[in-house]
DNA sequence: TCAATCTTCGCCATTTATTGCCAAATTATT
DNA sequence: AATAATTTGGCAATAAATGGCGAAGATTGA
């Protein structure tokens, strides 16, 4: 099904770096004609290899100068507790990512807020009020030497 | 400088969801003419509010079925040690993100590999060989109920 | 090896989008 | 209220996306 040959790899590599690369330019870089290149991209989209395109925004310019990774431990490990927790964080705009991980705690969240005050509000009034939550540990992001989130 | 009025918010919201939205369609959705809309987008790019565009790829389809968050503690906290470590992870393709965080350890990495075997290879042959690294804790991602990485 | 088949290609024509320009409208300033 | 500064919409020229078609290339099976 998904055969990723050398050319498709180059296509994906280029689109990962610049999702708005014009098809003509992309075709040029991978050494194909625009139409052939376009057909490949469309096929990759259809197959789900390319799930979509996103603008990368600057959290600071957007008023989200505070970023933290937060580990969350639940008080019990039932399916109901997990689903309840996941439903809650899905509603919180501050939570940009929620990963279910192995280790001493169940969840790792990426939280973006305007500042420390706004984060404390989220921590206390939202996360802290969830019945399933047993433990919260905040790791403030001081910098991201490498960030290829996509 | 960066004044984000209602219209710009809508623009950013739409481009976050679909970075390849044609300008004509975007203009339509936010209620502007294409030319006015384009000028706003270009200004947001120039100001750095929009840092770029990225294709969102499916790790599984790409052969990266294994995702983990890894905390790394350094043996000493000198600037040289940090810079050396950051330079190293910048070279590792498996490391998609590297965040400098507060807490008991210095770094949080997001690592993507083909499978557990490939990850072990990365863990042993790459991370493990770095002189600055003192402690490595792996948290395998079992699922991501919410993922708005962009 | 050779031929039939199936895929992918490049070229071309058409449709659609981007982009710069200018006058009109809106908003801010005095 | 009058003026100045910004922002807008419409228009025209340029550029890009898209689909059709025949040719080149790869694959399969005898």
mmCIF file of C-alpha atoms (C1' of nucleotides) in Angstrom:
data_model
loop_
_atom_site.group_PDB
_atom_site.id
_atom_site.type_symbol
_atom_site.label_atom_id
_atom_site.label_comp_id
_atom_site.label_asym_id
_atom_site.label_seq_id
_atom_site.Cartn_x
_atom_site.Cartn_y
_atom_site.Cartn_z
ATOM 1 C CA UNK A 1 0.000 0.000 0.000
ATOM 2 C CA UNK A 2 2.188 2.815 1.222
ATOM 3 C CA UNK A 3 5.347 2.487 -0.816
ATOM 4 C CA UNK A 4 7.733 5.250 0.104
ATOM 5 C CA UNK A 5 10.444 5.309 -2.538
ATOM 6 C CA UNK A 6 13.295 7.769 -2.685
ATOM 7 C CA UNK A 7 11.248 10.430 -4.434
ATOM 8 C CA UNK A 8 8.359 10.224 -2.006
ATOM 9 C CA UNK A 9 10.821 10.500 0.843
ATOM 10 C CA UNK A 10 12.165 13.698 -0.621
ATOM 11 C CA UNK A 11 8.630 14.986 -1.100
ATOM 12 C CA UNK A 12 7.750 14.289 2.520
ATOM 13 C CA UNK A 13 11.000 15.780 3.701
ATOM 14 C CA UNK A 14 10.386 18.991 1.807
ATOM 15 C CA UNK A 15 6.758 19.271 2.884
ATOM 16 C CA UNK A 16 7.733 18.667 6.482
ATOM 17 C CA UNK A 17 10.033 21.645 6.290
ATOM 18 C CA UNK A 18 7.635 23.828 4.324
ATOM 19 C CA UNK A 19 4.076 22.669 3.976
ATOM 20 C CA UNK A 20 3.264 25.521 1.629
ATOM 21 C CA UNK A 21 5.957 24.776 -0.893
ATOM 22 C CA UNK A 22 4.347 25.382 -4.296
ATOM 23 C CA UNK A 23 3.921 22.203 -6.273
ATOM 24 C CA UNK A 24 6.027 23.603 -9.098
ATOM 25 C CA UNK A 25 8.934 24.275 -6.755
ATOM 26 C CA UNK A 26 8.489 20.920 -5.028
ATOM 27 C CA UNK A 27 8.494 19.169 -8.410
ATOM 28 C CA UNK A 28 11.692 20.949 -9.262
ATOM 29 C CA UNK A 29 13.428 19.919 -6.043
ATOM 30 C CA UNK A 30 12.515 16.253 -6.335
ATOM 31 C CA UNK A 31 13.204 16.142 -10.055
ATOM 32 C CA UNK A 32 9.720 15.535 -11.412
ATOM 33 C CA UNK A 33 7.278 17.379 -13.620
ATOM 34 C CA UNK A 34 4.620 19.348 -11.729
ATOM 35 C CA UNK A 35 1.813 17.024 -12.735
ATOM 36 C CA UNK A 36 3.640 13.850 -11.745
ATOM 37 C CA UNK A 37 4.673 15.443 -8.475
ATOM 38 C CA UNK A 38 1.152 16.581 -7.740
ATOM 39 C CA UNK A 39 -0.223 13.118 -8.362
ATOM 40 C CA UNK A 40 2.241 11.690 -5.837
ATOM 41 C CA UNK A 41 1.351 14.256 -3.201
ATOM 42 C CA UNK A 42 -2.346 13.635 -3.717
ATOM 43 C CA UNK A 43 -1.789 9.909 -3.395
ATOM 44 C CA UNK A 44 0.157 10.398 -0.165
ATOM 45 C CA UNK A 45 -2.712 12.490 1.165
ATOM 46 C CA UNK A 46 -5.265 9.903 0.111
ATOM 47 C CA UNK A 47 -3.285 7.129 1.784
ATOM 48 C CA UNK A 48 -3.091 9.115 4.982
ATOM 49 C CA UNK A 49 0.701 9.385 4.998
ATOM 50 C CA UNK A 50 0.172 13.140 4.839
ATOM 51 C CA UNK A 51 -2.505 13.739 7.446
ATOM 52 C CA UNK A 52 -2.801 17.451 6.828
ATOM 53 C CA UNK A 53 -1.053 20.783 6.919
ATOM 54 C CA UNK A 54 -0.656 23.243 9.757
ATOM 55 C CA UNK A 55 0.618 26.731 10.257
ATOM 56 C CA UNK A 56 3.304 26.905 12.931
ATOM 57 C CA UNK A 57 2.453 29.784 15.234
ATOM 58 C CA UNK A 58 4.644 31.571 17.734
ATOM 59 C CA UNK A 59 3.212 30.961 21.236
ATOM 60 C CA UNK A 60 4.751 34.193 22.524
ATOM 61 C CA UNK A 61 3.239 36.357 19.784
ATOM 62 C CA UNK A 62 -0.075 34.664 20.453
ATOM 63 C CA UNK A 63 0.079 35.538 24.112
ATOM 64 C CA UNK A 64 1.076 32.072 25.248
ATOM 65 C CA UNK A 65 4.476 32.770 26.714
ATOM 66 C CA UNK A 66 4.265 29.967 29.237
ATOM 67 C CA UNK A 67 4.759 26.364 28.180
ATOM 68 C CA UNK A 68 5.035 23.377 30.492
ATOM 69 C CA UNK A 69 5.010 19.620 30.368
ATOM 70 C CA UNK A 70 2.876 18.192 33.121
ATOM 71 C CA UNK A 71 2.804 14.609 34.323
ATOM 72 C CA UNK A 72 -0.487 13.445 35.746
ATOM 73 C CA UNK A 73 -1.111 10.377 37.873
ATOM 74 C CA UNK A 74 -4.633 9.058 38.337
ATOM 75 C CA UNK A 75 -5.985 7.742 41.611
ATOM 76 C CA UNK A 76 -7.224 4.554 40.021
ATOM 77 C CA UNK A 77 -6.496 2.837 36.753
ATOM 78 C CA UNK A 78 -9.960 1.889 35.610
ATOM 79 C CA UNK A 79 -11.069 2.459 32.073
ATOM 80 C CA UNK A 80 -13.771 4.794 33.310
ATOM 81 C CA UNK A 81 -11.275 6.993 35.143
ATOM 82 C CA UNK A 82 -9.028 7.229 32.091
ATOM 83 C CA UNK A 83 -11.885 8.075 29.765
ATOM 84 C CA UNK A 84 -13.220 10.681 32.167
ATOM 85 C CA UNK A 85 -9.823 12.320 32.435
ATOM 86 C CA UNK A 86 -9.248 12.274 28.701
ATOM 87 C CA UNK A 87 -12.635 13.812 28.055
ATOM 88 C CA UNK A 88 -11.836 16.618 30.466
ATOM 89 C CA UNK A 89 -8.455 17.554 29.049
ATOM 90 C CA UNK A 90 -9.932 17.470 25.540
ATOM 91 C CA UNK A 91 -12.063 20.423 26.618
ATOM 92 C CA UNK A 92 -9.194 22.464 28.052
ATOM 93 C CA UNK A 93 -7.731 24.824 25.462
ATOM 94 C CA UNK A 94 -4.507 25.111 27.447
ATOM 95 C CA UNK A 95 -3.808 21.418 26.898
ATOM 96 C CA UNK A 96 -2.272 21.105 23.458
ATOM 97 C CA UNK A 97 -1.151 17.504 23.788
ATOM 98 C CA UNK A 98 -2.102 14.606 25.997
ATOM 99 C CA UNK A 99 -0.057 11.431 25.819
ATOM 100 C CA UNK A 100 -0.765 8.181 27.588
ATOM 101 C CA UNK A 101 2.649 6.941 28.655
ATOM 102 C CA UNK A 102 4.345 4.108 30.486
ATOM 103 C CA UNK A 103 6.045 4.786 33.794
ATOM 104 C CA UNK A 104 5.070 5.788 37.285
ATOM 105 C CA UNK A 105 2.344 8.126 36.041
ATOM 106 C CA UNK A 106 -0.260 7.698 33.313
ATOM 107 C CA UNK A 107 -0.264 10.954 31.383
ATOM 108 C CA UNK A 108 2.055 13.579 29.979
ATOM 109 C CA UNK A 109 0.462 16.865 28.964
ATOM 110 C CA UNK A 110 1.820 19.823 27.055
ATOM 111 C CA UNK A 111 0.180 22.948 28.422
ATOM 112 C CA UNK A 112 0.391 26.441 26.944
ATOM 113 C CA UNK A 113 -0.778 29.473 28.876
ATOM 114 C CA UNK A 114 -0.354 33.219 28.749
ATOM 115 C CA UNK A 115 1.880 33.410 31.802
ATOM 116 C CA UNK A 116 2.577 31.833 35.161
ATOM 117 C CA UNK A 117 -0.547 33.364 36.666
ATOM 118 C CA UNK A 118 -2.730 31.941 33.932
ATOM 119 C CA UNK A 119 -1.032 28.595 34.365
ATOM 120 C CA UNK A 120 -1.691 28.579 38.096
ATOM 121 C CA UNK A 121 -5.348 29.242 37.317
ATOM 122 C CA UNK A 122 -5.403 26.268 34.990
ATOM 123 C CA UNK A 123 -3.539 24.131 37.514
ATOM 124 C CA UNK A 124 -5.804 24.975 40.414
ATOM 125 C CA UNK A 125 -9.212 25.533 38.853
ATOM 126 C CA UNK A 126 -9.123 22.956 36.092
ATOM 127 C CA UNK A 127 -6.617 20.142 36.545
ATOM 128 C CA UNK A 128 -6.840 20.287 40.330
ATOM 129 C CA UNK A 129 -10.595 19.880 40.391
ATOM 130 C CA UNK A 130 -10.683 16.638 38.416
ATOM 131 C CA UNK A 131 -11.713 13.776 40.659
ATOM 132 C CA UNK A 132 -9.553 11.238 38.857
ATOM 133 C CA UNK A 133 -6.339 13.212 39.283
ATOM 134 C CA UNK A 134 -4.077 12.049 42.047
ATOM 135 C CA UNK A 135 -0.709 13.628 41.272
ATOM 136 C CA UNK A 136 0.435 16.599 39.218
ATOM 137 C CA UNK A 137 4.059 17.469 38.483
ATOM 138 C CA UNK A 138 4.856 20.557 36.432
ATOM 139 C CA UNK A 139 7.982 20.888 34.309
ATOM 140 C CA UNK A 140 8.302 24.409 32.947
ATOM 141 C CA UNK A 141 9.868 24.657 29.496
ATOM 142 C CA UNK A 142 12.792 27.054 29.656
ATOM 143 C CA UNK A 143 13.761 26.535 26.056
ATOM 144 C CA UNK A 144 13.508 24.128 23.140
ATOM 145 C CA UNK A 145 16.879 23.649 21.443
ATOM 146 C CA UNK A 146 15.168 21.388 18.936
ATOM 147 C CA UNK A 147 11.515 21.459 18.040
ATOM 148 C CA UNK A 148 10.210 19.737 14.955
ATOM 149 C CA UNK A 149 6.709 19.334 16.178
ATOM 150 C CA UNK A 150 4.362 18.902 13.263
ATOM 151 C CA UNK B 1 3.396 45.504 17.033
ATOM 152 C CA UNK B 2 1.444 42.284 16.886
ATOM 153 C CA UNK B 3 -2.173 43.333 17.089
ATOM 154 C CA UNK B 4 -4.356 40.285 16.869
ATOM 155 C CA UNK B 5 -7.888 41.485 16.210
ATOM 156 C CA UNK B 6 -10.888 39.269 15.690
ATOM 157 C CA UNK B 7 -10.180 38.762 12.003
ATOM 158 C CA UNK B 8 -6.549 37.819 12.526
ATOM 159 C CA UNK B 9 -7.631 35.356 15.186
ATOM 160 C CA UNK B 10 -9.940 33.716 12.682
ATOM 161 C CA UNK B 11 -7.148 33.663 10.114
ATOM 162 C CA UNK B 12 -4.766 31.983 12.536
ATOM 163 C CA UNK B 13 -7.440 29.556 13.645
ATOM 164 C CA UNK B 14 -8.143 28.503 10.081
ATOM 165 C CA UNK B 15 -4.474 28.211 9.137
ATOM 166 C CA UNK B 16 -3.779 26.167 12.248
ATOM 167 C CA UNK B 17 -6.387 23.697 11.125
ATOM 168 C CA UNK B 18 -5.385 23.743 7.456
ATOM 169 C CA UNK B 19 -2.141 25.429 6.526
ATOM 170 C CA UNK B 20 -2.792 24.931 2.840
ATOM 171 C CA UNK B 21 -6.129 26.677 2.763
ATOM 172 C CA UNK B 22 -6.169 28.700 -0.477
ATOM 173 C CA UNK B 23 -6.163 32.420 0.124
ATOM 174 C CA UNK B 24 -9.453 32.819 -1.712
ATOM 175 C CA UNK B 25 -11.158 30.309 0.548
ATOM 176 C CA UNK B 26 -9.527 31.784 3.649
ATOM 177 C CA UNK B 27 -10.666 35.265 2.637
ATOM 178 C CA UNK B 28 -14.175 33.936 2.225
ATOM 179 C CA UNK B 29 -14.222 32.332 5.659
ATOM 180 C CA UNK B 30 -12.972 35.401 7.498
ATOM 181 C CA UNK B 31 -15.108 37.780 5.465
ATOM 182 C CA UNK B 32 -12.458 39.705 3.560
ATOM 183 C CA UNK B 33 -11.473 40.159 -0.042
ATOM 184 C CA UNK B 34 -8.577 37.960 -1.196
ATOM 185 C CA UNK B 35 -6.194 40.872 -1.485
ATOM 186 C CA UNK B 36 -6.915 42.249 1.990
ATOM 187 C CA UNK B 37 -6.700 38.765 3.443
ATOM 188 C CA UNK B 38 -3.401 38.034 1.731
ATOM 189 C CA UNK B 39 -1.895 41.241 3.096
ATOM 190 C CA UNK B 40 -2.859 40.235 6.626
ATOM 191 C CA UNK B 41 -1.384 36.768 6.263
ATOM 192 C CA UNK B 42 1.841 38.169 4.844
ATOM 193 C CA UNK B 43 2.040 40.651 7.687
ATOM 194 C CA UNK B 44 1.553 37.877 10.246
ATOM 195 C CA UNK B 45 4.343 35.938 8.570
ATOM 196 C CA UNK B 46 6.598 38.982 8.524
ATOM 197 C CA UNK B 47 5.942 39.653 12.204
ATOM 198 C CA UNK B 48 6.777 36.069 13.050
ATOM 199 C CA UNK B 49 3.355 35.222 14.428
ATOM 200 C CA UNK B 50 3.187 32.618 11.685
ATOM 201 C CA UNK B 51 6.577 30.959 11.868
ATOM 202 C CA UNK B 52 6.013 28.601 8.972
ATOM 203 C CA UNK B 53 3.955 25.751 7.607
ATOM 204 C CA UNK B 54 4.370 22.024 8.037
ATOM 205 C CA UNK B 55 2.852 18.869 6.647
ATOM 206 C CA UNK B 56 1.523 16.599 9.367
ATOM 207 C CA UNK B 57 2.758 13.100 8.651
ATOM 208 C CA UNK B 58 1.564 9.796 10.027
ATOM 209 C CA UNK B 59 4.450 8.240 12.023
ATOM 210 C CA UNK B 60 3.101 4.740 11.476
ATOM 211 C CA UNK B 61 2.842 5.112 7.703
ATOM 212 C CA UNK B 62 6.363 6.504 7.747
ATOM 213 C CA UNK B 63 7.646 3.482 9.577
ATOM 214 C CA UNK B 64 7.961 5.237 12.913
ATOM 215 C CA UNK B 65 5.567 3.192 14.965
ATOM 216 C CA UNK B 66 7.470 3.766 18.187
ATOM 217 C CA UNK B 67 7.202 7.070 20.014
ATOM 218 C CA UNK B 68 8.609 7.841 23.449
ATOM 219 C CA UNK B 69 9.245 10.769 25.720
ATOM 220 C CA UNK B 70 12.646 10.498 27.324
ATOM 221 C CA UNK B 71 13.916 12.483 30.299
ATOM 222 C CA UNK B 72 17.641 13.058 30.381
ATOM 223 C CA UNK B 73 19.741 14.165 33.333
ATOM 224 C CA UNK B 74 23.238 15.510 32.801
ATOM 225 C CA UNK B 75 26.183 14.699 35.021
ATOM 226 C CA UNK B 76 27.107 18.337 35.447
ATOM 227 C CA UNK B 77 25.248 21.544 34.821
ATOM 228 C CA UNK B 78 27.896 23.591 33.092
ATOM 229 C CA UNK B 79 27.081 25.582 30.004
ATOM 230 C CA UNK B 80 29.566 23.518 28.048
ATOM 231 C CA UNK B 81 27.870 20.261 28.984
ATOM 232 C CA UNK B 82 24.466 21.591 27.996
ATOM 233 C CA UNK B 83 25.684 22.920 24.679
ATOM 234 C CA UNK B 84 27.491 19.699 23.916
ATOM 235 C CA UNK B 85 24.386 17.667 24.643
ATOM 236 C CA UNK B 86 22.133 19.932 22.613
ATOM 237 C CA UNK B 87 24.494 19.798 19.665
ATOM 238 C CA UNK B 88 24.432 16.009 19.773
ATOM 239 C CA UNK B 89 20.667 15.578 19.883
ATOM 240 C CA UNK B 90 20.330 18.113 17.079
ATOM 241 C CA UNK B 91 22.125 15.582 14.894
ATOM 242 C CA UNK B 92 19.944 12.621 15.855
ATOM 243 C CA UNK B 93 17.050 12.201 13.447
ATOM 244 C CA UNK B 94 15.124 10.151 16.005
ATOM 245 C CA UNK B 95 14.933 13.171 18.314
ATOM 246 C CA UNK B 96 12.050 15.294 17.086
ATOM 247 C CA UNK B 97 11.905 17.613 20.084
ATOM 248 C CA UNK B 98 14.292 18.594 22.829
ATOM 249 C CA UNK B 99 13.000 20.743 25.661
ATOM 250 C CA UNK B 100 15.033 22.218 28.475
ATOM 251 C CA UNK B 101 12.784 21.862 31.510
ATOM 252 C CA UNK B 102 12.689 22.536 35.222
ATOM 253 C CA UNK B 103 12.648 19.642 37.651
ATOM 254 C CA UNK B 104 14.926 16.851 38.742
ATOM 255 C CA UNK B 105 16.297 16.378 35.210
ATOM 256 C CA UNK B 106 17.346 18.884 32.579
ATOM 257 C CA UNK B 107 15.866 17.638 29.322
ATOM 258 C CA UNK B 108 12.729 16.125 27.894
ATOM 259 C CA UNK B 109 13.036 14.557 24.446
ATOM 260 C CA UNK B 110 10.438 13.272 22.049
ATOM 261 C CA UNK B 111 11.916 10.341 20.165
ATOM 262 C CA UNK B 112 10.406 8.572 17.164
ATOM 263 C CA UNK B 113 11.765 5.265 15.908
ATOM 264 C CA UNK B 114 10.656 2.433 13.685
ATOM 265 C CA UNK B 115 10.114 -0.034 16.504
ATOM 266 C CA UNK B 116 11.364 -1.066 19.911
ATOM 267 C CA UNK B 117 14.497 -2.600 18.425
ATOM 268 C CA UNK B 118 15.369 0.590 16.599
ATOM 269 C CA UNK B 119 14.706 2.542 19.752
ATOM 270 C CA UNK B 120 17.011 0.340 21.793
ATOM 271 C CA UNK B 121 19.699 0.963 19.185
ATOM 272 C CA UNK B 122 19.203 4.708 19.561
ATOM 273 C CA UNK B 123 19.152 4.405 23.343
ATOM 274 C CA UNK B 124 22.322 2.346 23.558
ATOM 275 C CA UNK B 125 24.447 3.513 20.645
ATOM 276 C CA UNK B 126 23.553 7.180 20.569
ATOM 277 C CA UNK B 127 22.110 8.571 23.804
ATOM 278 C CA UNK B 128 24.042 6.168 25.964
ATOM 279 C CA UNK B 129 27.399 7.086 24.496
ATOM 280 C CA UNK B 130 27.137 10.813 25.250
ATOM 281 C CA UNK B 131 29.606 11.737 27.963
ATOM 282 C CA UNK B 132 27.344 14.403 29.433
ATOM 283 C CA UNK B 133 24.413 12.069 29.975
ATOM 284 C CA UNK B 134 23.950 10.803 33.496
ATOM 285 C CA UNK B 135 20.406 9.484 33.602
ATOM 286 C CA UNK B 136 17.896 8.317 30.997
ATOM 287 C CA UNK B 137 14.263 7.467 31.689
ATOM 288 C CA UNK B 138 12.049 6.283 28.833
ATOM 289 C CA UNK B 139 8.295 6.792 28.764
ATOM 290 C CA UNK B 140 6.746 4.924 25.859
ATOM 291 C CA UNK B 141 3.733 6.619 24.289
ATOM 292 C CA UNK B 142 0.837 4.168 24.247
ATOM 293 C CA UNK B 143 -1.582 6.677 22.782
ATOM 294 C CA UNK B 144 -2.289 10.368 22.367
ATOM 295 C CA UNK B 145 -5.912 11.178 23.173
ATOM 296 C CA UNK B 146 -5.195 14.778 22.235
ATOM 297 C CA UNK B 147 -2.482 15.954 19.906
ATOM 298 C CA UNK B 148 -2.508 19.434 18.476
ATOM 299 C CA UNK B 149 1.189 19.606 17.848
ATOM 300 C CA UNK B 150 1.916 22.223 15.245
ATOM 301 C "C1'" DT C 1 14.081 -13.245 -24.306
ATOM 302 C "C1'" DC C 2 10.075 -11.273 -25.808
ATOM 303 C "C1'" DA C 3 5.559 -9.536 -25.733
ATOM 304 C "C1'" DA C 4 1.494 -8.092 -23.150
ATOM 305 C "C1'" DT C 5 0.118 -5.326 -19.355
ATOM 306 C "C1'" DC C 6 0.183 -2.036 -16.035
ATOM 307 C "C1'" DT C 7 2.246 2.012 -14.038
ATOM 308 C "C1'" DT C 8 4.227 6.440 -14.087
ATOM 309 C "C1'" DC C 9 5.910 9.977 -16.714
ATOM 310 C "C1'" DG C 10 6.097 14.591 -19.293
ATOM 311 C "C1'" DC C 11 3.658 17.814 -22.144
ATOM 312 C "C1'" DC C 12 -0.169 20.689 -23.027
ATOM 313 C "C1'" DA C 13 -4.618 23.165 -22.313
ATOM 314 C "C1'" DT C 14 -7.867 24.780 -18.986
ATOM 315 C "C1'" DT C 15 -9.230 26.275 -14.657
ATOM 316 C "C1'" DT C 16 -8.094 28.406 -10.412
ATOM 317 C "C1'" DA C 17 -5.270 31.094 -7.283
ATOM 318 C "C1'" DT C 18 -1.843 34.663 -6.220
ATOM 319 C "C1'" DT C 19 -0.300 39.200 -6.200
ATOM 320 C "C1'" DG C 20 0.491 44.180 -7.209
ATOM 321 C "C1'" DC C 21 -1.948 48.523 -8.085
ATOM 322 C "C1'" DC C 22 -5.178 52.184 -7.360
ATOM 323 C "C1'" DA C 23 -9.299 54.421 -5.930
ATOM 324 C "C1'" DA C 24 -12.825 54.249 -2.313
ATOM 325 C "C1'" DA C 25 -14.023 53.585 2.361
ATOM 326 C "C1'" DT C 26 -13.065 53.307 7.079
ATOM 327 C "C1'" DT C 27 -10.678 54.664 11.206
ATOM 328 C "C1'" DA C 28 -7.804 57.617 13.914
ATOM 329 C "C1'" DT C 29 -5.966 62.359 14.981
ATOM 330 C "C1'" DT C 30 -6.054 67.081 15.803
ATOM 331 C "C1'" DA D 1 -15.459 68.530 11.603
ATOM 332 C "C1'" DA D 2 -11.592 68.364 8.673
ATOM 333 C "C1'" DT D 3 -7.421 66.005 7.700
ATOM 334 C "C1'" DA D 4 -4.235 62.262 7.777
ATOM 335 C "C1'" DA D 5 -3.220 57.434 7.962
ATOM 336 C "C1'" DT D 6 -4.790 52.634 7.359
ATOM 337 C "C1'" DT D 7 -7.261 49.288 5.423
ATOM 338 C "C1'" DT D 8 -10.310 47.675 2.091
ATOM 339 C "C1'" DG D 9 -12.297 45.861 -2.462
ATOM 340 C "C1'" DG D 10 -12.049 45.414 -7.374
ATOM 341 C "C1'" DC D 11 -9.343 44.691 -11.300
ATOM 342 C "C1'" DA D 12 -5.707 42.946 -14.282
ATOM 343 C "C1'" DA D 13 -1.533 40.408 -14.992
ATOM 344 C "C1'" DT D 14 1.143 36.670 -13.537
ATOM 345 C "C1'" DA D 15 1.743 32.211 -11.672
ATOM 346 C "C1'" DA D 16 0.186 27.789 -10.059
ATOM 347 C "C1'" DA D 17 -2.894 23.747 -9.858
ATOM 348 C "C1'" DT D 18 -5.206 20.264 -12.218
ATOM 349 C "C1'" DG D 19 -6.804 16.839 -15.621
ATOM 350 C "C1'" DG D 20 -6.374 14.559 -20.238
ATOM 351 C "C1'" DC D 21 -3.480 12.103 -23.368
ATOM 352 C "C1'" DG D 22 0.048 9.649 -25.595
ATOM 353 C "C1'" DA D 23 4.821 7.901 -24.710
ATOM 354 C "C1'" DA D 24 8.386 5.874 -21.920
ATOM 355 C "C1'" DG D 25 9.473 2.627 -18.453
ATOM 356 C "C1'" DA D 26 8.786 -1.240 -15.361
ATOM 357 C "C1'" DT D 27 6.684 -5.798 -14.393
ATOM 358 C "C1'" DT D 28 4.888 -10.240 -15.353
ATOM 359 C "C1'" DG D 29 4.419 -14.544 -17.537
ATOM 360 C "C1'" DA D 30 5.181 -17.528 -21.209
#
